[in-house]
Amino acid sequence: VAVTQISRFRVSNCYLVEEDDGLTLVDTSFRGSAATIRRAAAQLGAPITRVVLTHAHHDHAGSLADLRARLPDAEFSWSAREATLLAGHHEPEPGEPRGRLRGSLYERSGVVADRLLEDGDRVGSLVAVAAPGHTPGHLALFDDRDGTLVAGDAFLTIGGLFVTTEFRWRFPFPALSGTWHAETALRSARRLCSLEPALLATGHGPLLRDPARPMREAVARAETSRRWG
Ligand SMILES: [Zn+2]
């Protein structure tokens, strides 16, 4: 497997994905995580050549400015929609469902992406998969070499496997999480199931091997709980 999980305080994860030309970092965890991340990269013996964000919440983007300063040669990318959140703009976009932005956003750091990602774009070996719902521009990253899905907060693996919509009542740090639009999140979760991943890497919780079936079950459960209350 080409993915290494870096867990901060056993709460929030980011990932290093091995590439021929170095490492791709998916998410940056809380503020103050840059040294831990760079140490993990050094242990893998390769430079961080790309940094990609799943979404703009603080527990995923918090060390962005520090890493930008320390990794001047790396390419930084995230979705265009999350770029508006990172810039501090909260207005809905035309045609977007009405959601409420929840969770603590990492804003106005001044860090600008080198590349804005659309669904289907490639970041090294990872394919950007638009997975809105938790936030409006949330991305998942799929490694089609080995079927690893870095799902961000579309799914969670704390105490079982959950779609974020279902998990919000149990989330240990509600201020950091919460879902912008539940129906959209469920649609995205269903789409991620269809990738039939071999390994699921979430923003919170351990890696999960052969997740396709439990992912489908989690989506079905979340759909039922929405329908009945
Ligand atoms: Zn989040």
PDB file of C-alpha atoms and ligand atoms in Angstrom:
ATOM      1  CA  VAL A   1       0.000   0.000   0.000  1.00  0.00           C
ATOM      2  CA  ALA A   2       1.278   3.448  -0.912  1.00  0.00           C
ATOM      3  CA  VAL A   3      -0.554   5.382   1.790  1.00  0.00           C
ATOM      4  CA  THR A   4       0.674   6.290   5.297  1.00  0.00           C
ATOM      5  CA  GLN A   5      -1.698   7.644   7.899  1.00  0.00           C
ATOM      6  CA  ILE A   6      -0.533  10.462  10.157  1.00  0.00           C
ATOM      7  CA  SER A   7      -2.869  10.734  13.121  1.00  0.00           C
ATOM      8  CA  ARG A   8      -2.818  13.864  15.286  1.00  0.00           C
ATOM      9  CA  PHE A   9      -3.944  13.399  18.894  1.00  0.00           C
ATOM     10  CA  ARG A  10      -5.608  10.170  17.696  1.00  0.00           C
ATOM     11  CA  VAL A  11      -8.391  12.419  16.408  1.00  0.00           C
ATOM     12  CA  SER A  12      -7.603  13.874  13.018  1.00  0.00           C
ATOM     13  CA  ASN A  13      -5.791  12.218  10.118  1.00  0.00           C
ATOM     14  CA  CYS A  14      -3.822  13.299   7.135  1.00  0.00           C
ATOM     15  CA  TYR A  15      -2.087  11.027   4.612  1.00  0.00           C
ATOM     16  CA  LEU A  16       1.162  10.676   2.710  1.00  0.00           C
ATOM     17  CA  VAL A  17       0.807   8.886  -0.634  1.00  0.00           C
ATOM     18  CA  GLU A  18       3.963   7.532  -2.255  1.00  0.00           C
ATOM     19  CA  GLU A  19       4.685   8.585  -5.816  1.00  0.00           C
ATOM     20  CA  ASP A  20       7.613   8.056  -8.181  1.00  0.00           C
ATOM     21  CA  ASP A  21       8.680  11.681  -7.695  1.00  0.00           C
ATOM     22  CA  GLY A  22       8.025  11.994  -3.948  1.00  0.00           C
ATOM     23  CA  LEU A  23       5.029  12.162  -1.649  1.00  0.00           C
ATOM     24  CA  THR A  24       1.576  13.647  -1.998  1.00  0.00           C
ATOM     25  CA  LEU A  25       0.177  14.960   1.277  1.00  0.00           C
ATOM     26  CA  VAL A  26      -3.610  14.778   1.545  1.00  0.00           C
ATOM     27  CA  ASP A  27      -4.769  17.297   4.179  1.00  0.00           C
ATOM     28  CA  THR A  28      -2.611  19.062   6.747  1.00  0.00           C
ATOM     29  CA  SER A  29      -4.400  18.417  10.053  1.00  0.00           C
ATOM     30  CA  PHE A  30      -4.670  20.991  12.835  1.00  0.00           C
ATOM     31  CA  ARG A  31      -2.479  24.044  13.146  1.00  0.00           C
ATOM     32  CA  GLY A  32       0.896  23.015  14.544  1.00  0.00           C
ATOM     33  CA  SER A  33       1.128  19.726  12.640  1.00  0.00           C
ATOM     34  CA  ALA A  34       3.745  20.695  10.056  1.00  0.00           C
ATOM     35  CA  ALA A  35       6.719  19.291  12.009  1.00  0.00           C
ATOM     36  CA  THR A  36       4.972  15.947  12.614  1.00  0.00           C
ATOM     37  CA  ILE A  37       4.067  15.706   8.929  1.00  0.00           C
ATOM     38  CA  ARG A  38       7.578  16.545   7.750  1.00  0.00           C
ATOM     39  CA  ARG A  39       9.050  14.018  10.170  1.00  0.00           C
ATOM     40  CA  ALA A  40       6.773  11.322   8.753  1.00  0.00           C
ATOM     41  CA  ALA A  41       7.875  12.239   5.229  1.00  0.00           C
ATOM     42  CA  ALA A  42      11.538  12.066   6.277  1.00  0.00           C
ATOM     43  CA  GLN A  43      10.938   8.581   7.675  1.00  0.00           C
ATOM     44  CA  LEU A  44       9.577   7.554   4.282  1.00  0.00           C
ATOM     45  CA  GLY A  45      12.725   9.040   2.738  1.00  0.00           C
ATOM     46  CA  ALA A  46      11.035  11.232   0.166  1.00  0.00           C
ATOM     47  CA  PRO A  47      10.137  14.892  -0.289  1.00  0.00           C
ATOM     48  CA  ILE A  48       6.563  16.182  -0.201  1.00  0.00           C
ATOM     49  CA  THR A  49       5.984  17.268  -3.795  1.00  0.00           C
ATOM     50  CA  ARG A  50       2.227  17.884  -3.671  1.00  0.00           C
ATOM     51  CA  VAL A  51      -0.266  19.008  -1.043  1.00  0.00           C
ATOM     52  CA  VAL A  52      -3.968  18.549  -1.682  1.00  0.00           C
ATOM     53  CA  LEU A  53      -6.897  19.388   0.606  1.00  0.00           C
ATOM     54  CA  THR A  54     -10.164  17.475   0.830  1.00  0.00           C
ATOM     55  CA  HIS A  55     -11.868  20.491   2.410  1.00  0.00           C
ATOM     56  CA  ALA A  56     -11.390  23.738   4.282  1.00  0.00           C
ATOM     57  CA  HIS A  57     -12.200  22.681   7.863  1.00  0.00           C
ATOM     58  CA  HIS A  58      -9.590  23.626  10.408  1.00  0.00           C
ATOM     59  CA  ASP A  59      -8.702  20.054  11.349  1.00  0.00           C
ATOM     60  CA  HIS A  60      -7.789  19.368   7.689  1.00  0.00           C
ATOM     61  CA  ALA A  61      -6.316  22.672   6.548  1.00  0.00           C
ATOM     62  CA  GLY A  62      -4.898  24.056   9.802  1.00  0.00           C
ATOM     63  CA  SER A  63      -1.209  23.640   8.927  1.00  0.00           C
ATOM     64  CA  LEU A  64      -1.551  24.885   5.362  1.00  0.00           C
ATOM     65  CA  ALA A  65       0.285  28.194   5.812  1.00  0.00           C
ATOM     66  CA  ASP A  66       3.144  26.567   7.757  1.00  0.00           C
ATOM     67  CA  LEU A  67       3.588  23.909   5.097  1.00  0.00           C
ATOM     68  CA  ARG A  68       3.374  26.438   2.281  1.00  0.00           C
ATOM     69  CA  ALA A  69       6.238  28.340   3.907  1.00  0.00           C
ATOM     70  CA  ARG A  70       8.326  25.200   4.445  1.00  0.00           C
ATOM     71  CA  LEU A  71       7.632  23.471   1.121  1.00  0.00           C
ATOM     72  CA  PRO A  72       8.247  26.180  -1.461  1.00  0.00           C
ATOM     73  CA  ASP A  73       8.604  23.684  -4.334  1.00  0.00           C
ATOM     74  CA  ALA A  74       5.469  21.640  -3.666  1.00  0.00           C
ATOM     75  CA  GLU A  75       2.300  22.065  -5.703  1.00  0.00           C
ATOM     76  CA  PHE A  76      -0.745  22.996  -3.596  1.00  0.00           C
ATOM     77  CA  SER A  77      -4.244  22.210  -4.856  1.00  0.00           C
ATOM     78  CA  TRP A  78      -7.886  21.995  -3.767  1.00  0.00           C
ATOM     79  CA  SER A  79     -11.280  22.525  -5.292  1.00  0.00           C
ATOM     80  CA  ALA A  80     -12.384  25.903  -6.615  1.00  0.00           C
ATOM     81  CA  ARG A  81     -15.385  25.827  -4.257  1.00  0.00           C
ATOM     82  CA  GLU A  82     -13.255  25.252  -1.162  1.00  0.00           C
ATOM     83  CA  ALA A  83     -10.954  28.049  -2.362  1.00  0.00           C
ATOM     84  CA  THR A  84     -13.834  30.505  -1.862  1.00  0.00           C
ATOM     85  CA  LEU A  85     -14.263  29.215   1.725  1.00  0.00           C
ATOM     86  CA  LEU A  86     -10.530  29.415   2.396  1.00  0.00           C
ATOM     87  CA  ALA A  87     -10.680  33.015   1.157  1.00  0.00           C
ATOM     88  CA  GLY A  88     -13.386  33.723   3.757  1.00  0.00           C
ATOM     89  CA  HIS A  89     -16.434  33.983   1.463  1.00  0.00           C
ATOM     90  CA  HIS A  90     -19.543  32.278   2.814  1.00  0.00           C
ATOM     91  CA  GLU A  91     -22.140  33.216   0.199  1.00  0.00           C
ATOM     92  CA  PRO A  92     -23.813  30.272  -1.561  1.00  0.00           C
ATOM     93  CA  GLU A  93     -23.009  29.773  -5.226  1.00  0.00           C
ATOM     94  CA  PRO A  94     -25.725  29.978  -7.898  1.00  0.00           C
ATOM     95  CA  GLY A  95     -27.676  26.738  -8.183  1.00  0.00           C
ATOM     96  CA  GLU A  96     -26.257  25.306  -4.964  1.00  0.00           C
ATOM     97  CA  PRO A  97     -28.613  23.632  -2.462  1.00  0.00           C
ATOM     98  CA  ARG A  98     -29.249  25.640   0.648  1.00  0.00           C
ATOM     99  CA  GLY A  99     -26.978  24.303   3.329  1.00  0.00           C
ATOM    100  CA  ARG A 100     -25.579  25.728   6.490  1.00  0.00           C
ATOM    101  CA  LEU A 101     -21.823  25.931   6.749  1.00  0.00           C
ATOM    102  CA  ARG A 102     -20.841  24.172   9.945  1.00  0.00           C
ATOM    103  CA  GLY A 103     -17.579  23.420  11.581  1.00  0.00           C
ATOM    104  CA  SER A 104     -14.584  25.635  11.982  1.00  0.00           C
ATOM    105  CA  LEU A 105     -13.199  26.836   8.647  1.00  0.00           C
ATOM    106  CA  TYR A 106      -9.567  27.668   8.013  1.00  0.00           C
ATOM    107  CA  GLU A 107      -9.880  31.098   6.494  1.00  0.00           C
ATOM    108  CA  ARG A 108      -7.963  34.097   5.231  1.00  0.00           C
ATOM    109  CA  SER A 109      -4.515  32.589   5.626  1.00  0.00           C
ATOM    110  CA  GLY A 110      -3.529  34.187   2.344  1.00  0.00           C
ATOM    111  CA  VAL A 111      -2.410  30.834   0.936  1.00  0.00           C
ATOM    112  CA  VAL A 112      -3.489  30.509  -2.685  1.00  0.00           C
ATOM    113  CA  ALA A 113      -3.675  27.251  -4.636  1.00  0.00           C
ATOM    114  CA  ASP A 114      -1.279  26.569  -7.485  1.00  0.00           C
ATOM    115  CA  ARG A 115      -4.077  24.585  -9.098  1.00  0.00           C
ATOM    116  CA  LEU A 116      -7.823  24.501  -8.580  1.00  0.00           C
ATOM    117  CA  LEU A 117      -9.216  21.009  -8.999  1.00  0.00           C
ATOM    118  CA  GLU A 118     -12.322  19.825 -10.806  1.00  0.00           C
ATOM    119  CA  ASP A 119     -13.922  16.408 -10.627  1.00  0.00           C
ATOM    120  CA  GLY A 120     -11.724  13.941 -12.513  1.00  0.00           C
ATOM    121  CA  ASP A 121      -8.492  15.943 -12.303  1.00  0.00           C
ATOM    122  CA  ARG A 122      -5.331  14.099 -11.398  1.00  0.00           C
ATOM    123  CA  VAL A 123      -2.964  14.900  -8.526  1.00  0.00           C
ATOM    124  CA  GLY A 124      -0.090  12.507  -9.094  1.00  0.00           C
ATOM    125  CA  SER A 125      -1.690   9.055  -9.019  1.00  0.00           C
ATOM    126  CA  LEU A 126      -4.788  10.351  -7.256  1.00  0.00           C
ATOM    127  CA  VAL A 127      -8.007  11.177  -9.072  1.00  0.00           C
ATOM    128  CA  ALA A 128     -10.026  14.023  -7.570  1.00  0.00           C
ATOM    129  CA  VAL A 129     -13.607  12.884  -6.998  1.00  0.00           C
ATOM    130  CA  ALA A 130     -16.107  15.639  -6.244  1.00  0.00           C
ATOM    131  CA  ALA A 131     -17.810  14.525  -3.005  1.00  0.00           C
ATOM    132  CA  PRO A 132     -19.759  17.574  -1.810  1.00  0.00           C
ATOM    133  CA  GLY A 133     -22.026  17.473   1.231  1.00  0.00           C
ATOM    134  CA  HIS A 134     -19.838  17.710   4.317  1.00  0.00           C
ATOM    135  CA  THR A 135     -18.740  21.018   2.756  1.00  0.00           C
ATOM    136  CA  PRO A 136     -19.857  22.341  -0.645  1.00  0.00           C
ATOM    137  CA  GLY A 137     -16.528  21.722  -2.385  1.00  0.00           C
ATOM    138  CA  HIS A 138     -15.364  18.610  -0.551  1.00  0.00           C
ATOM    139  CA  LEU A 139     -13.130  16.276  -2.605  1.00  0.00           C
ATOM    140  CA  ALA A 140     -12.189  12.636  -2.144  1.00  0.00           C
ATOM    141  CA  LEU A 141      -8.979  11.330  -3.698  1.00  0.00           C
ATOM    142  CA  PHE A 142      -8.884   7.911  -5.318  1.00  0.00           C
ATOM    143  CA  ASP A 143      -5.631   6.090  -6.016  1.00  0.00           C
ATOM    144  CA  ASP A 144      -6.429   3.918  -9.017  1.00  0.00           C
ATOM    145  CA  ARG A 145      -3.122   2.038  -8.688  1.00  0.00           C
ATOM    146  CA  ASP A 146      -4.306   0.108  -5.621  1.00  0.00           C
ATOM    147  CA  GLY A 147      -7.883   1.230  -4.968  1.00  0.00           C
ATOM    148  CA  THR A 148      -7.147   3.381  -1.912  1.00  0.00           C
ATOM    149  CA  LEU A 149      -9.850   5.988  -1.317  1.00  0.00           C
ATOM    150  CA  VAL A 150      -8.872   8.976   0.789  1.00  0.00           C
ATOM    151  CA  ALA A 151     -12.392  10.037   1.667  1.00  0.00           C
ATOM    152  CA  GLY A 152     -11.804  13.121   3.808  1.00  0.00           C
ATOM    153  CA  ASP A 153     -14.921  13.555   5.939  1.00  0.00           C
ATOM    154  CA  ALA A 154     -17.360  11.924   3.498  1.00  0.00           C
ATOM    155  CA  PHE A 155     -17.043   8.817   5.693  1.00  0.00           C
ATOM    156  CA  LEU A 156     -15.763   8.396   9.237  1.00  0.00           C
ATOM    157  CA  THR A 157     -14.275   5.298  10.876  1.00  0.00           C
ATOM    158  CA  ILE A 158     -14.488   6.127  14.578  1.00  0.00           C
ATOM    159  CA  GLY A 159     -16.201   3.283  16.446  1.00  0.00           C
ATOM    160  CA  GLY A 160     -17.449   1.781  13.180  1.00  0.00           C
ATOM    161  CA  LEU A 161     -18.019   3.095   9.674  1.00  0.00           C
ATOM    162  CA  PHE A 162     -20.355   6.045   9.223  1.00  0.00           C
ATOM    163  CA  VAL A 163     -21.514   8.519   6.653  1.00  0.00           C
ATOM    164  CA  THR A 164     -20.829  11.911   8.192  1.00  0.00           C
ATOM    165  CA  THR A 165     -24.530  12.789   8.192  1.00  0.00           C
ATOM    166  CA  GLU A 166     -25.256   9.908  10.535  1.00  0.00           C
ATOM    167  CA  PHE A 167     -22.209  10.432  12.667  1.00  0.00           C
ATOM    168  CA  ARG A 168     -22.696  14.098  13.447  1.00  0.00           C
ATOM    169  CA  TRP A 169     -24.465  13.388  16.737  1.00  0.00           C
ATOM    170  CA  ARG A 170     -21.576  11.387  18.063  1.00  0.00           C
ATOM    171  CA  PHE A 171     -18.685  13.373  16.678  1.00  0.00           C
ATOM    172  CA  PRO A 172     -16.290  14.109  19.541  1.00  0.00           C
ATOM    173  CA  PHE A 173     -15.543  17.635  18.333  1.00  0.00           C
ATOM    174  CA  PRO A 174     -18.749  19.101  16.930  1.00  0.00           C
ATOM    175  CA  ALA A 175     -17.074  22.459  16.450  1.00  0.00           C
ATOM    176  CA  LEU A 176     -14.745  20.916  13.898  1.00  0.00           C
ATOM    177  CA  SER A 177     -17.256  18.915  11.975  1.00  0.00           C
ATOM    178  CA  GLY A 178     -20.906  18.976  11.006  1.00  0.00           C
ATOM    179  CA  THR A 179     -22.311  18.594   7.554  1.00  0.00           C
ATOM    180  CA  TRP A 180     -23.330  21.352   5.175  1.00  0.00           C
ATOM    181  CA  HIS A 181     -26.023  19.479   3.234  1.00  0.00           C
ATOM    182  CA  ALA A 182     -27.106  15.954   4.187  1.00  0.00           C
ATOM    183  CA  GLU A 183     -28.846  14.906   0.940  1.00  0.00           C
ATOM    184  CA  THR A 184     -25.828  15.979  -1.064  1.00  0.00           C
ATOM    185  CA  ALA A 185     -23.524  14.160   1.347  1.00  0.00           C
ATOM    186  CA  LEU A 186     -25.524  10.951   0.938  1.00  0.00           C
ATOM    187  CA  ARG A 187     -25.437  11.226  -2.843  1.00  0.00           C
ATOM    188  CA  SER A 188     -21.670  11.665  -2.696  1.00  0.00           C
ATOM    189  CA  ALA A 189     -21.299   8.726  -0.318  1.00  0.00           C
ATOM    190  CA  ARG A 190     -23.226   6.529  -2.755  1.00  0.00           C
ATOM    191  CA  ARG A 191     -20.972   7.656  -5.567  1.00  0.00           C
ATOM    192  CA  LEU A 192     -17.862   6.813  -3.523  1.00  0.00           C
ATOM    193  CA  CYS A 193     -19.257   3.299  -2.911  1.00  0.00           C
ATOM    194  CA  SER A 194     -19.413   2.814  -6.669  1.00  0.00           C
ATOM    195  CA  LEU A 195     -15.619   3.185  -6.847  1.00  0.00           C
ATOM    196  CA  GLU A 196     -15.409  -0.183  -4.999  1.00  0.00           C
ATOM    197  CA  PRO A 197     -12.328   0.886  -3.029  1.00  0.00           C
ATOM    198  CA  ALA A 198      -9.922  -1.675  -1.593  1.00  0.00           C
ATOM    199  CA  LEU A 199      -8.856   0.545   1.314  1.00  0.00           C
ATOM    200  CA  LEU A 200     -10.681   3.440   2.960  1.00  0.00           C
ATOM    201  CA  ALA A 201      -8.696   6.283   4.518  1.00  0.00           C
ATOM    202  CA  THR A 202     -10.875   8.769   6.407  1.00  0.00           C
ATOM    203  CA  GLY A 203     -10.257  12.068   8.138  1.00  0.00           C
ATOM    204  CA  HIS A 204     -11.133  10.564  11.517  1.00  0.00           C
ATOM    205  CA  GLY A 205     -10.533   6.959  12.554  1.00  0.00           C
ATOM    206  CA  PRO A 206      -8.374   4.018  11.436  1.00  0.00           C
ATOM    207  CA  LEU A 207      -7.760   2.711   7.908  1.00  0.00           C
ATOM    208  CA  LEU A 208     -10.370   0.203   6.787  1.00  0.00           C
ATOM    209  CA  ARG A 209      -9.562  -2.618   4.383  1.00  0.00           C
ATOM    210  CA  ASP A 210     -12.188  -4.022   1.972  1.00  0.00           C
ATOM    211  CA  PRO A 211     -14.616  -1.245   2.856  1.00  0.00           C
ATOM    212  CA  ALA A 212     -16.994  -1.472  -0.130  1.00  0.00           C
ATOM    213  CA  ARG A 213     -19.690  -3.510   1.593  1.00  0.00           C
ATOM    214  CA  PRO A 214     -19.624  -1.697   4.957  1.00  0.00           C
ATOM    215  CA  MET A 215     -19.695   1.605   3.032  1.00  0.00           C
ATOM    216  CA  ARG A 216     -22.875   0.532   1.229  1.00  0.00           C
ATOM    217  CA  GLU A 217     -24.369  -0.591   4.543  1.00  0.00           C
ATOM    218  CA  ALA A 218     -23.478   2.734   6.169  1.00  0.00           C
ATOM    219  CA  VAL A 219     -25.133   4.634   3.318  1.00  0.00           C
ATOM    220  CA  ALA A 220     -28.274   2.485   3.565  1.00  0.00           C
ATOM    221  CA  ARG A 221     -28.395   3.049   7.343  1.00  0.00           C
ATOM    222  CA  ALA A 222     -27.949   6.813   6.945  1.00  0.00           C
ATOM    223  CA  GLU A 223     -30.704   6.909   4.309  1.00  0.00           C
ATOM    224  CA  THR A 224     -33.082   4.988   6.572  1.00  0.00           C
ATOM    225  CA  SER A 225     -32.352   7.157   9.602  1.00  0.00           C
ATOM    226  CA  ARG A 226     -33.042  10.256   7.495  1.00  0.00           C
ATOM    227  CA  ARG A 227     -36.286   8.881   6.201  1.00  0.00           C
ATOM    228  CA  TRP A 228     -37.608   7.905   9.618  1.00  0.00           C
ATOM    229  CA  GLY A 229     -36.400  10.753  11.622  1.00  0.00           C
TER     230      GLY A 229
HETATM  231 ZN    ZN B   1     -14.566  18.346   8.129  1.00  0.00          ZN
END
